[in-house]
Coordinates of C-alpha atoms in Angstrom, one line a residue:
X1 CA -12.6 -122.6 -88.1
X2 CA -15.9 -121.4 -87.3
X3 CA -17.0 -120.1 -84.0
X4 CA -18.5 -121.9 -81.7
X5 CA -22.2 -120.5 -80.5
X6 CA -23.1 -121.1 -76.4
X7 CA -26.5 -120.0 -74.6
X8 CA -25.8 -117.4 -71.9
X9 CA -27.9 -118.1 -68.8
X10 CA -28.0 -116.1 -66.0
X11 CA -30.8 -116.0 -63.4
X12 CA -30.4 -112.9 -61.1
X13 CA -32.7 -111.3 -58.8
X14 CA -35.3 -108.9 -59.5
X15 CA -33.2 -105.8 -58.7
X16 CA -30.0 -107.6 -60.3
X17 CA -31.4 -107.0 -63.6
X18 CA -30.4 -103.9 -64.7
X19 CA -26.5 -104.5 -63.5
X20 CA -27.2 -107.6 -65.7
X21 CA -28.0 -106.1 -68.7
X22 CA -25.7 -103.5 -68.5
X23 CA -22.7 -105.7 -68.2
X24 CA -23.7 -107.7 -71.1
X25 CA -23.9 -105.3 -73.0
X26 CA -20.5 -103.8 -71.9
X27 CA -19.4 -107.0 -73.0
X28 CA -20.5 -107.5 -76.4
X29 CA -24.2 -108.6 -75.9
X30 CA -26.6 -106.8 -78.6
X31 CA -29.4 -108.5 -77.4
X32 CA -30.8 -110.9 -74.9
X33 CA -34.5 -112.5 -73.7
X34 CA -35.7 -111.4 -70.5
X35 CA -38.2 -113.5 -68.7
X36 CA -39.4 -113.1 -65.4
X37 CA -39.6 -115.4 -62.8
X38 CA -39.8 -116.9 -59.6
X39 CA -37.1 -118.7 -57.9
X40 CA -37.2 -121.3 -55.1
X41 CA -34.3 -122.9 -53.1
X42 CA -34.0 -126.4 -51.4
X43 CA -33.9 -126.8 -48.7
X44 CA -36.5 -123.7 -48.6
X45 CA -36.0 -120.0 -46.9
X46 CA -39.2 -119.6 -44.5
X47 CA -39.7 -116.0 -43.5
X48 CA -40.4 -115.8 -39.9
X49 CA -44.3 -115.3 -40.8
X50 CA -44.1 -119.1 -41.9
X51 CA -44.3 -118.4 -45.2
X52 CA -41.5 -119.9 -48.7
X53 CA -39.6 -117.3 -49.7
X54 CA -40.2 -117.1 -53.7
X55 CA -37.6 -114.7 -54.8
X56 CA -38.7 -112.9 -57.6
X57 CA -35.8 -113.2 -60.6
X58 CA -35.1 -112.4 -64.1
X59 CA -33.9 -114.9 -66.5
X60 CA -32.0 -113.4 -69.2
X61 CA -30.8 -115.6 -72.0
X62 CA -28.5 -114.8 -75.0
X63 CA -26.9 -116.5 -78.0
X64 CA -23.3 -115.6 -78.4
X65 CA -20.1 -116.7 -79.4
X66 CA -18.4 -118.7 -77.0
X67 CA -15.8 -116.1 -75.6
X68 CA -18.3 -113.7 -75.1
X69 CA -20.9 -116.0 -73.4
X70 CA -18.3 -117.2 -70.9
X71 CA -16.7 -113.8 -70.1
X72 CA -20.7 -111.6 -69.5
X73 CA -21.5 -115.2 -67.0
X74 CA -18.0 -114.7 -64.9
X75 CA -18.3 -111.2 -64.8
X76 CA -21.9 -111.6 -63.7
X77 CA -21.0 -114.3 -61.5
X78 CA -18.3 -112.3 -59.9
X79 CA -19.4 -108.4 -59.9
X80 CA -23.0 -109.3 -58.8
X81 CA -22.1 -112.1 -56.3
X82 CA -24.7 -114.3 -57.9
X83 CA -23.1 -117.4 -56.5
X84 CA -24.3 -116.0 -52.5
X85 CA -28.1 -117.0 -51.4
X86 CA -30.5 -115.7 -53.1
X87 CA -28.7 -113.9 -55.7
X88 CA -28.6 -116.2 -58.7
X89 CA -26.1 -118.0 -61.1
X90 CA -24.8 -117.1 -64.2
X91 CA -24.0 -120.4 -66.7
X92 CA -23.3 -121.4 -70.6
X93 CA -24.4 -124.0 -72.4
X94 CA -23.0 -125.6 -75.8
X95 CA -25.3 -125.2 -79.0
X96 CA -25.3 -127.9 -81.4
X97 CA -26.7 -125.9 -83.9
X98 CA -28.2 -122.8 -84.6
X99 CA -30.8 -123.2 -87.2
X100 CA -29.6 -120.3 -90.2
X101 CA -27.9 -117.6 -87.2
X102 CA -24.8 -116.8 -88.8
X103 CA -22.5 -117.3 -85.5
X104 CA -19.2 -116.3 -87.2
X105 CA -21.0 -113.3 -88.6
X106 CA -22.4 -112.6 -84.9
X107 CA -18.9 -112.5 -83.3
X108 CA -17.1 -110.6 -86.0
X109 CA -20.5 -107.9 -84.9
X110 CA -19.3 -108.3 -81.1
X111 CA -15.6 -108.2 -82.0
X112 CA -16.4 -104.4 -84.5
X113 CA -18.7 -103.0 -81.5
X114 CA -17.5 -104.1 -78.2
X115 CA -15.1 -101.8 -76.2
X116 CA -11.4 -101.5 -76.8
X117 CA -9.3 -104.3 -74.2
X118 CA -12.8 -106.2 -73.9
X119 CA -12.2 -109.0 -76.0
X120 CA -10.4 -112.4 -75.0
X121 CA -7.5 -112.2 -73.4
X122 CA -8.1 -108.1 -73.2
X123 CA -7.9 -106.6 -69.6
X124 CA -11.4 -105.9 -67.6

């Protein structure tokens, strides 16, 4: 059966993203996209000079197998308290298709370089 590919997501702020990266790759990520950005909320944080608050965030976005994807965005979630204001979110998608990316070949890479116990069901 072949393994399923998911888009990692995770939009953290500014000085998040170094935790960020670090955890994925503790979990298995070998690379990522980083994009910078600027983040808004609804309704929208005024500073007391009057003024929106547009946090500046980092977008980081990765193709991985579907284990992986969804263990790096809870431990995100959950070690960088992205789901409190202001922090971020961490989310997968599903990929219909990956246009020639060898996603069996890309997990059986995770599963020969990520750390002993990290894989599913292996103890954080």
């Amino acid at each position: 059966m072949a393994v399923k590919a998911k888009l990692l997501v995770a939009v953290v702020a500014d000085e998040l993203e170094e935790a960020a990266r670090e955890i994925a790759r503790e979990e298995g990520a070998r690379g990522m996209t980083l994009l910078s950005a600027h983040g808004m909320n609804f309704p929208e944080h005024i500073t007391f000079f009057g003024l929106t608050y547009l946090g500046i965030e980092t977008v980081l976005v990765a193709l991985l197998d579907e284990a992986t994807a969804a263990r790096i965005a809870e431990r995100l979630n959950v070690e960088l308290k992205l789901l409190e204001p202001f922090q971020g979110l961490a989310f997968c998608l599903p990929v219909d298709g990956t246009g020639g990316i060898d996603i069996d070949a890309l997990h059986r890479h995770i599963a020969d370089h990520a750390p002993a116990g990290r894989l599913e069901g292996g103890d954080r």
